[in-house]
Every structure is written in structure tokens, then in C-alpha cells.
Amino acid sequence: MDETIEEQVGGSQKTNGGEEPPLVRMEGITKRFGGLTALNDVALDVDYSEVVGLVGDNGAGKSTLINILAGALDQTQGDIYYKGRKVEIKAPEDAKELGIETVYQDLALADNIDVAGNLFLGRELSKYTLGPLNFLAKRKMSDKAQEILDVLNINFDSMNAKVKNLSGGQRQAIAVARSIYSDPDLVILDEPTAALAVEESERVLELITDLKDQGIAVIFISHTLQEVFKVADRIVILNQGNKVGDLQPNETDMDKVVKLMIGGRYQTNESV
Ligand SMILES: Nc1ncnc2c1ncn2[C@@H]1O[C@H](COP(=O)(O)OP(=O)(O)O)[C@@H](O)[C@H]1O
Ligand SMILES: [Mg+2]
């Protein structure tokens, strides 16, 4: 790694002047899959209400890093601090309990259930579908669903529309809306715009800004640097498992970020 890259990494860890602990601090995170080092001593801070854009070429380690934070993977080495306290995140439930919600690429929606139902999937719904309280519970659910959608400025013609009939952007919106049901501090979005047309992607960017306005921090993974530059307060760049940049959008530009994303490719290994 050359010196300029080293410097940019070194200047990165103090997201709020170093006084208050950040919302999340991942320190010295290494992840090995057998002989493959997917992450090598990576640090990541996320501050309260901060939008962190996480970028890197395919295989750079982005999903692996957020999966560790989300409790879907165990790190080989390294520590995670949440609000200044060291935490063990061993399962998705641990992350959720802390206040970390994750929206995965597959969204995990139930196609044959309506909008409201999907917002409550795996929560109240299962409890309420039995028994005489069903009707009341459904109405309460529907009201709560509308409230969540309103907070994020999401409009559906009908809350009773089956999710399979909605566009990719609308489906993404439901998945994001569902993630804030539990009032999280942080929502992780792994490539939420990957399968969307430009207009729908714009809407997702607005959603990210809405989350931030609600005091929710966001980790936003995207291949499209234009998107990241639009919404991120900070851009973290991974290159073959190494953190090679941690920059404010206004102190860098797309050319520099691309260089960091692909830099050194031919001096290191060929794992991708
Ligand atoms: N479950 C796994 N088993 C083995 N290797 C994996 C696994 N998950 C990811 N990898 C490898 O780790 C590296 C980083 O992958 P990933 O985090 O998915 O990258 P990104 O999300 O940046 O495209 C890649 O080389 C990938 O093949
Ligand atoms: Mg990925």
C-alpha cells in the first residue's frame, strides 16, 4: 500500500472530533474464509445519523463487513463497539436488539401478502392472525403501517396490494419501511439500487435521506458512485479486503475514489 493511501486511512477514525464514542466502531476486523482473507484489519466507524457510503469493486469485502455487523457472519478477529460499549454480535437477533437493522439484496418479502402484511412479517402478524382479535389487530397493523410509510414519504395506491404486483423500487421501499419498525439507530442497505432503474434509484436515495432526517444512521453499499456522492456524509472504500480510503465527499472526487477502488490490483494478489 502506498503512502498517500495510508494517510487517508489514518485520518479517518475520528468521526466526531474523537470526543464522544461513535454509534458503531468496528476495529481490526479480519475475516478469513479458509485460505481467503476477505477482510484484513478493517476499521469502520458510523456516527449517529450519519450516512456512510461503502464502496469497492466486486469481492472487495463490502457484504462480508456488513454481514459481520449484522450478525450474519462471525469475524475471525476484531472488535465491535456500540455506543462506546464492546458488544458480541453472534446472530442477527443480537444486532437487531442493539438497534441495527439490515435490508439484504433479496429483500425477503412475501410476494402473496399485501403491503401492510409485509411490514409486519415475522412480528405481530403471526401473533394476530389467530383468534377473535384478528380484525382489530389487522386494523391496528394497517394504521401502524401507514404511519411508518408516512414517516418515509412512501405512498402506495393500496395497502392491500399484493407485493408481487409492485415495482422493484416499491418493493425496496417496503423493505426499508419494515426495517424501521423497531426504531433502529442504524439501517444497513446492501446494494438497494442494484436492480433498479434510475428513477427508482433516486427514490431510494430520498429514502436514505429520510432515514437520516429521522435520526437513523445508514450504511449504504452501492456500485454507482454518483449515488454515493449524492447521499453519503462519508465514503469508505474497500479494495480486496483492505480499507483504502475513508473520505468526505467534498474532499475527494469520483476519479480518486475509483483509483482507490482498483489501485494496487496488480501488486497484490489475484483473489477476485
Ligand atoms: N461465505 C463465503 N465463503 C467463502 N468465501 C466468501 C464467502 N462470502 C464471501 N466470500 C469471498 O469473500 C470476498 C469478499 O466478498 P464480499 O464481501 O461478498 O464482496 P463484495 O460484497 O464487496 O462484492 C470474495 O472473494 C468472496 O468470494
Ligand atoms: Mg456484496
GROMACS .gro file of C-alpha atoms and ligand atoms in nm:
model
  300
    1MET     CA    1   0.000   0.000   0.000
    2ASP     CA    2   0.147   0.340  -0.088
    3GLU     CA    3   0.182   0.634   0.147
    4THR     CA    4  -0.099   0.852   0.023
    5ILE     CA    5  -0.345   0.570   0.077
    6GLU     CA    6  -0.204   0.504   0.423
    7GLU     CA    7  -0.257   0.868   0.514
    8GLN     CA    8  -0.617   0.873   0.408
    9VAL     CA    9  -0.690   0.570   0.616
   10GLY     CA   10  -0.506   0.713   0.915
   11GLY     CA   11  -0.711   1.030   0.923
   12SER     CA   12  -1.038   0.852   0.928
   13GLN     CA   13  -1.137   0.722   1.263
   14LYS     CA   14  -1.247   1.039   1.437
   15THR     CA   15  -1.592   1.096   1.302
   16ASN     CA   16  -1.697   1.350   1.565
   17GLY     CA   17  -1.374   1.500   1.685
   18GLY     CA   18  -1.289   1.193   1.889
   19GLU     CA   19  -1.478   1.314   2.197
   20GLU     CA   20  -1.796   1.105   2.205
   21PRO     CA   21  -1.782   0.741   2.104
   22PRO     CA   22  -1.950   0.690   1.767
   23LEU     CA   23  -2.264   0.484   1.728
   24VAL     CA   24  -2.067   0.194   1.582
   25ARG     CA   25  -1.697   0.128   1.586
   26MET     CA   26  -1.560  -0.179   1.414
   27GLU     CA   27  -1.192  -0.225   1.491
   28GLY     CA   28  -0.930  -0.451   1.338
   29ILE     CA   29  -1.186  -0.666   1.162
   30THR     CA   30  -1.033  -0.961   0.980
   31LYS     CA   31  -1.238  -1.231   0.814
   32ARG     CA   32  -1.093  -1.541   0.660
   33PHE     CA   33  -1.286  -1.797   0.462
   34GLY     CA   34  -1.045  -2.088   0.469
   35GLY     CA   35  -0.734  -1.959   0.294
   36LEU     CA   36  -0.905  -1.647   0.157
   37THR     CA   37  -0.873  -1.324   0.351
   38ALA     CA   38  -1.196  -1.139   0.272
   39LEU     CA   39  -1.123  -0.859   0.519
   40ASN     CA   40  -0.785  -0.758   0.651
   41ASP     CA   41  -0.771  -0.545   0.968
   42VAL     CA   42  -1.057  -0.318   0.866
   43ALA     CA   43  -1.188  -0.036   1.083
   44LEU     CA   44  -1.525   0.126   1.033
   45ASP     CA   45  -1.696   0.398   1.233
   46VAL     CA   46  -2.056   0.504   1.187
   47ASP     CA   47  -2.174   0.808   1.374
   48TYR     CA   48  -2.528   0.886   1.487
   49SER     CA   49  -2.747   0.991   1.192
   50GLU     CA   50  -2.453   0.952   0.958
   51VAL     CA   51  -2.483   0.812   0.606
   52VAL     CA   52  -2.172   0.608   0.528
   53GLY     CA   53  -2.128   0.504   0.166
   54LEU     CA   54  -1.941   0.174   0.147
   55VAL     CA   55  -1.784   0.116  -0.192
   56GLY     CA   56  -1.544  -0.124  -0.358
   57ASP     CA   57  -1.518  -0.350  -0.657
   58ASN     CA   58  -1.689  -0.690  -0.665
   59GLY     CA   59  -1.536  -0.911  -0.399
   60ALA     CA   60  -1.383  -0.619  -0.209
   61GLY     CA   61  -1.544  -0.738   0.115
   62LYS     CA   62  -1.837  -0.495   0.149
   63SER     CA   63  -2.104  -0.756   0.215
   64THR     CA   64  -1.874  -0.951   0.442
   65LEU     CA   65  -1.813  -0.642   0.655
   66ILE     CA   66  -2.179  -0.554   0.695
   67ASN     CA   67  -2.271  -0.919   0.749
   68ILE     CA   68  -2.038  -0.922   1.048
   69LEU     CA   69  -2.208  -0.612   1.187
   70ALA     CA   70  -2.549  -0.761   1.113
   71GLY     CA   71  -2.467  -1.084   1.294
   72ALA     CA   72  -2.489  -1.298   0.982
   73LEU     CA   73  -2.116  -1.380   0.993
   74ASP     CA   74  -1.858  -1.405   1.270
   75GLN     CA   75  -1.536  -1.214   1.234
   76THR     CA   76  -1.211  -1.408   1.256
   77GLN     CA   77  -1.055  -1.122   1.451
   78GLY     CA   78  -1.152  -0.776   1.565
   79ASP     CA   79  -1.390  -0.596   1.796
   80ILE     CA   80  -1.720  -0.416   1.764
   81TYR     CA   81  -1.825  -0.130   1.991
   82TYR     CA   82  -2.178   0.005   2.005
   83LYS     CA   83  -2.234   0.342   2.169
   84GLY     CA   84  -1.893   0.302   2.325
   85ARG     CA   85  -1.959  -0.041   2.471
   86LYS     CA   86  -1.790  -0.356   2.343
   87VAL     CA   87  -2.050  -0.594   2.207
   88GLU     CA   88  -2.063  -0.951   2.081
   89ILE     CA   89  -2.284  -0.980   1.776
   90LYS     CA   90  -2.320  -1.352   1.724
   91ALA     CA   91  -2.658  -1.369   1.549
   92PRO     CA   92  -2.894  -1.139   1.357
   93GLU     CA   93  -3.109  -1.113   1.671
   94ASP     CA   94  -2.813  -0.964   1.862
   95ALA     CA   95  -2.775  -0.690   1.601
   96LYS     CA   96  -3.147  -0.616   1.596
   97GLU     CA   97  -3.159  -0.599   1.972
   98LEU     CA   98  -2.884  -0.337   1.969
   99GLY     CA   99  -3.069  -0.133   1.707
  100ILE     CA  100  -2.908  -0.247   1.383
  101GLU     CA  101  -3.142  -0.346   1.101
  102THR     CA  102  -3.029  -0.483   0.767
  103VAL     CA  103  -3.202  -0.486   0.430
  104TYR     CA  104  -3.049  -0.758   0.217
  105GLN     CA  105  -3.039  -0.766  -0.161
  106ASP     CA  106  -3.312  -1.028  -0.184
  107LEU     CA  107  -3.540  -0.811   0.036
  108ALA     CA  108  -3.708  -1.122   0.181
  109LEU     CA  109  -4.060  -1.004   0.107
  110ALA     CA  110  -4.360  -1.233   0.090
  111ASP     CA  111  -4.500  -1.194  -0.261
  112ASN     CA  112  -4.851  -1.312  -0.186
  113ILE     CA  113  -4.904  -1.090   0.114
  114ASP     CA  114  -5.007  -0.726   0.093
  115VAL     CA  115  -4.805  -0.415   0.179
  116ALA     CA  116  -4.923  -0.387   0.539
  117GLY     CA  117  -4.870  -0.756   0.599
  118ASN     CA  118  -4.516  -0.738   0.469
  119LEU     CA  119  -4.431  -0.456   0.705
  120PHE     CA  120  -4.522  -0.682   0.994
  121LEU     CA  121  -4.387  -1.004   0.859
  122GLY     CA  122  -4.240  -1.215   1.137
  123ARG     CA  123  -4.365  -0.976   1.402
  124GLU     CA  124  -4.719  -0.902   1.517
  125LEU     CA  125  -4.868  -1.068   1.215
  126SER     CA  126  -4.803  -1.422   1.332
  127LYS     CA  127  -4.940  -1.341   1.676
  128TYR     CA  128  -5.251  -1.173   1.542
  129THR     CA  129  -5.361  -1.399   1.261
  130LEU     CA  130  -5.524  -1.635   1.510
  131GLY     CA  131  -5.827  -1.574   1.722
  132PRO     CA  132  -6.109  -1.323   1.755
  133LEU     CA  133  -5.879  -1.022   1.780
  134ASN     CA  134  -5.784  -1.073   1.419
  135PHE     CA  135  -5.995  -0.791   1.277
  136LEU     CA  136  -5.893  -0.528   1.530
  137ALA     CA  137  -5.533  -0.634   1.512
  138LYS     CA  138  -5.536  -0.604   1.136
  139ARG     CA  139  -5.670  -0.253   1.157
  140LYS     CA  140  -5.413  -0.156   1.412
  141MET     CA  141  -5.146  -0.306   1.193
  142SER     CA  142  -5.271  -0.119   0.895
  143ASP     CA  143  -5.266   0.211   1.087
  144LYS     CA  144  -4.917   0.148   1.212
  145ALA     CA  145  -4.807   0.051   0.863
  146GLN     CA  146  -4.945   0.375   0.725
  147GLU     CA  147  -4.766   0.569   0.996
  148ILE     CA  148  -4.433   0.413   0.906
  149LEU     CA  149  -4.486   0.473   0.536
  150ASP     CA  150  -4.581   0.836   0.606
  151VAL     CA  151  -4.263   0.893   0.801
  152LEU     CA  152  -4.067   0.789   0.494
  153ASN     CA  153  -4.297   0.970   0.248
  154ILE     CA  154  -4.388   0.642   0.082
  155ASN     CA  155  -4.723   0.625  -0.097
  156PHE     CA  156  -4.897   0.317  -0.221
  157ASP     CA  157  -5.230   0.329  -0.401
  158SER     CA  158  -5.344   0.049  -0.179
  159MET     CA  159  -5.207  -0.107   0.135
  160ASN     CA  160  -5.385  -0.420   0.018
  161ALA     CA  161  -5.186  -0.459  -0.300
  162LYS     CA  162  -5.003  -0.787  -0.319
  163VAL     CA  163  -4.633  -0.722  -0.309
  164LYS     CA  164  -4.565  -0.933  -0.618
  165ASN     CA  165  -4.751  -0.675  -0.827
  166LEU     CA  166  -4.529  -0.386  -0.719
  167SER     CA  167  -4.223  -0.242  -0.891
  168GLY     CA  168  -3.868  -0.307  -0.776
  169GLY     CA  169  -3.849   0.038  -0.621
  170GLN     CA  170  -4.174  -0.007  -0.433
  171ARG     CA  171  -4.054  -0.341  -0.304
  172GLN     CA  172  -3.732  -0.180  -0.187
  173ALA     CA  173  -3.935   0.089  -0.014
  174ILE     CA  174  -4.137  -0.174   0.173
  175ALA     CA  175  -3.821  -0.349   0.285
  176VAL     CA  176  -3.674  -0.021   0.409
  177ALA     CA  177  -4.000   0.075   0.579
  178ARG     CA  178  -4.011  -0.262   0.751
  179SER     CA  179  -3.658  -0.211   0.881
  180ILE     CA  180  -3.757   0.100   1.078
  181TYR     CA  181  -4.050  -0.064   1.256
  182SER     CA  182  -3.829  -0.144   1.554
  183ASP     CA  183  -3.698   0.213   1.577
  184PRO     CA  184  -3.335   0.127   1.496
  185ASP     CA  185  -3.028   0.351   1.526
  186LEU     CA  186  -2.873   0.211   1.209
  187VAL     CA  187  -3.009   0.066   0.888
  188ILE     CA  188  -2.774  -0.123   0.658
  189LEU     CA  189  -2.864  -0.127   0.288
  190ASP     CA  190  -2.663  -0.372   0.077
  191GLU     CA  191  -2.689  -0.255  -0.284
  192PRO     CA  192  -3.051  -0.138  -0.263
  193THR     CA  193  -3.037   0.019  -0.608
  194ALA     CA  194  -2.858  -0.261  -0.791
  195ALA     CA  195  -3.169  -0.388  -0.969
  196LEU     CA  196  -3.349  -0.056  -1.010
  197ALA     CA  197  -3.399   0.188  -1.294
  198VAL     CA  198  -3.255   0.536  -1.247
  199GLU     CA  199  -3.580   0.696  -1.137
  200GLU     CA  200  -3.649   0.431  -0.878
  201SER     CA  201  -3.293   0.456  -0.755
  202GLU     CA  202  -3.346   0.827  -0.699
  203ARG     CA  203  -3.641   0.742  -0.480
  204VAL     CA  204  -3.424   0.508  -0.274
  205LEU     CA  205  -3.173   0.791  -0.229
  206GLU     CA  206  -3.457   1.006  -0.098
  207LEU     CA  207  -3.546   0.726   0.142
  208ILE     CA  208  -3.190   0.726   0.271
  209THR     CA  209  -3.213   1.100   0.333
  210ASP     CA  210  -3.549   1.048   0.507
  211LEU     CA  211  -3.390   0.787   0.735
  212LYS     CA  212  -3.113   1.030   0.821
  213ASP     CA  213  -3.371   1.301   0.892
  214GLN     CA  214  -3.536   1.059   1.135
  215GLY     CA  215  -3.205   1.035   1.321
  216ILE     CA  216  -3.122   0.694   1.176
  217ALA     CA  217  -2.769   0.623   1.057
  218VAL     CA  218  -2.731   0.437   0.728
  219ILE     CA  219  -2.461   0.222   0.574
  220PHE     CA  220  -2.527   0.237   0.203
  221ILE     CA  221  -2.350  -0.004  -0.031
  222SER     CA  222  -2.362   0.084  -0.399
  223HIS     CA  223  -2.173   0.030  -0.720
  224THR     CA  224  -2.289   0.364  -0.851
  225LEU     CA  225  -2.057   0.632  -0.722
  226GLN     CA  226  -2.288   0.912  -0.836
  227GLU     CA  227  -2.545   0.781  -0.589
  228VAL     CA  228  -2.295   0.755  -0.310
  229PHE     CA  229  -2.167   1.107  -0.368
  230LYS     CA  230  -2.525   1.235  -0.356
  231VAL     CA  231  -2.621   1.099  -0.015
  232ALA     CA  232  -2.313   0.996   0.180
  233ASP     CA  233  -2.162   1.203   0.459
  234ARG     CA  234  -1.855   0.982   0.436
  235ILE     CA  235  -1.727   0.734   0.182
  236VAL     CA  236  -1.540   0.424   0.292
  237ILE     CA  237  -1.351   0.239   0.022
  238LEU     CA  238  -1.254  -0.127   0.033
  239ASN     CA  239  -1.008  -0.284  -0.205
  240GLN     CA  240  -0.952  -0.660  -0.184
  241GLY     CA  241  -1.033  -0.672   0.184
  242ASN     CA  242  -0.834  -0.364   0.282
  243LYS     CA  243  -0.974  -0.028   0.375
  244VAL     CA  244  -0.801   0.211   0.137
  245GLY     CA  245  -0.999   0.528   0.192
  246ASP     CA  246  -1.231   0.698   0.438
  247LEU     CA  247  -1.318   1.037   0.297
  248GLN     CA  248  -1.569   1.319   0.296
  249PRO     CA  249  -1.735   1.355  -0.045
  250ASN     CA  250  -1.630   1.720  -0.054
  251GLU     CA  251  -1.261   1.639  -0.007
  252THR     CA  252  -1.247   1.389  -0.290
  253ASP     CA  253  -1.398   1.314  -0.630
  254MET     CA  254  -1.511   1.015  -0.830
  255ASP     CA  255  -1.180   0.972  -1.012
  256LYS     CA  256  -0.992   0.946  -0.686
  257VAL     CA  257  -1.241   0.703  -0.541
  258VAL     CA  258  -1.223   0.482  -0.849
  259LYS     CA  259  -0.843   0.486  -0.829
  260LEU     CA  260  -0.860   0.375  -0.467
  261MET     CA  261  -1.116   0.107  -0.553
  262ILE     CA  262  -0.895  -0.053  -0.816
  263GLY     CA  263  -0.550   0.068  -0.711
  264GLY     CA  264  -0.268  -0.178  -0.642
  265ARG     CA  265  -0.462  -0.455  -0.809
  266TYR     CA  266  -0.160  -0.592  -0.987
  267GLN     CA  267   0.085  -0.567  -0.697
  268THR     CA  268  -0.121  -0.771  -0.454
  269ASN     CA  269  -0.299  -1.099  -0.504
  270GLU     CA  270  -0.547  -1.206  -0.771
  271SER     CA  271  -0.823  -1.326  -0.546
  272VAL     CA  272  -1.113  -1.175  -0.737
  273LIG     N1  273  -1.942  -1.749   0.257
  273LIG     C1  274  -1.829  -1.732   0.189
  273LIG     N2  275  -1.743  -1.835   0.173
  273LIG     C2  276  -1.627  -1.818   0.107
  273LIG     N3  277  -1.587  -1.702   0.052
  273LIG     C3  278  -1.669  -1.598   0.064
  273LIG     C4  279  -1.794  -1.607   0.132
  273LIG     N4  280  -1.854  -1.485   0.129
  273LIG     C5  281  -1.771  -1.404   0.061
  273LIG     N5  282  -1.659  -1.472   0.022
  273LIG     C6  283  -1.546  -1.414  -0.052
  273LIG     O1  284  -1.501  -1.302   0.021
  273LIG     C7  285  -1.463  -1.197  -0.065
  273LIG     C8  286  -1.547  -1.075  -0.034
  273LIG     O2  287  -1.680  -1.100  -0.074
  273LIG     P1  288  -1.799  -0.996  -0.050
  273LIG     O3  289  -1.790  -0.946   0.089
  273LIG     O4  290  -1.923  -1.061  -0.092
  273LIG     O5  291  -1.759  -0.879  -0.151
  273LIG     P2  292  -1.847  -0.756  -0.205
  273LIG     O6  293  -1.973  -0.751  -0.129
  273LIG     O7  294  -1.759  -0.636  -0.185
  273LIG     O8  295  -1.868  -0.783  -0.352
  273LIG     C9  296  -1.483  -1.251  -0.207
  273LIG     O9  297  -1.359  -1.300  -0.253
  273LIG    C10  298  -1.583  -1.360  -0.187
  273LIG    O10  299  -1.571  -1.458  -0.288
  274MG      MG  300  -2.178  -0.761  -0.190
   0.00000   0.00000   0.00000
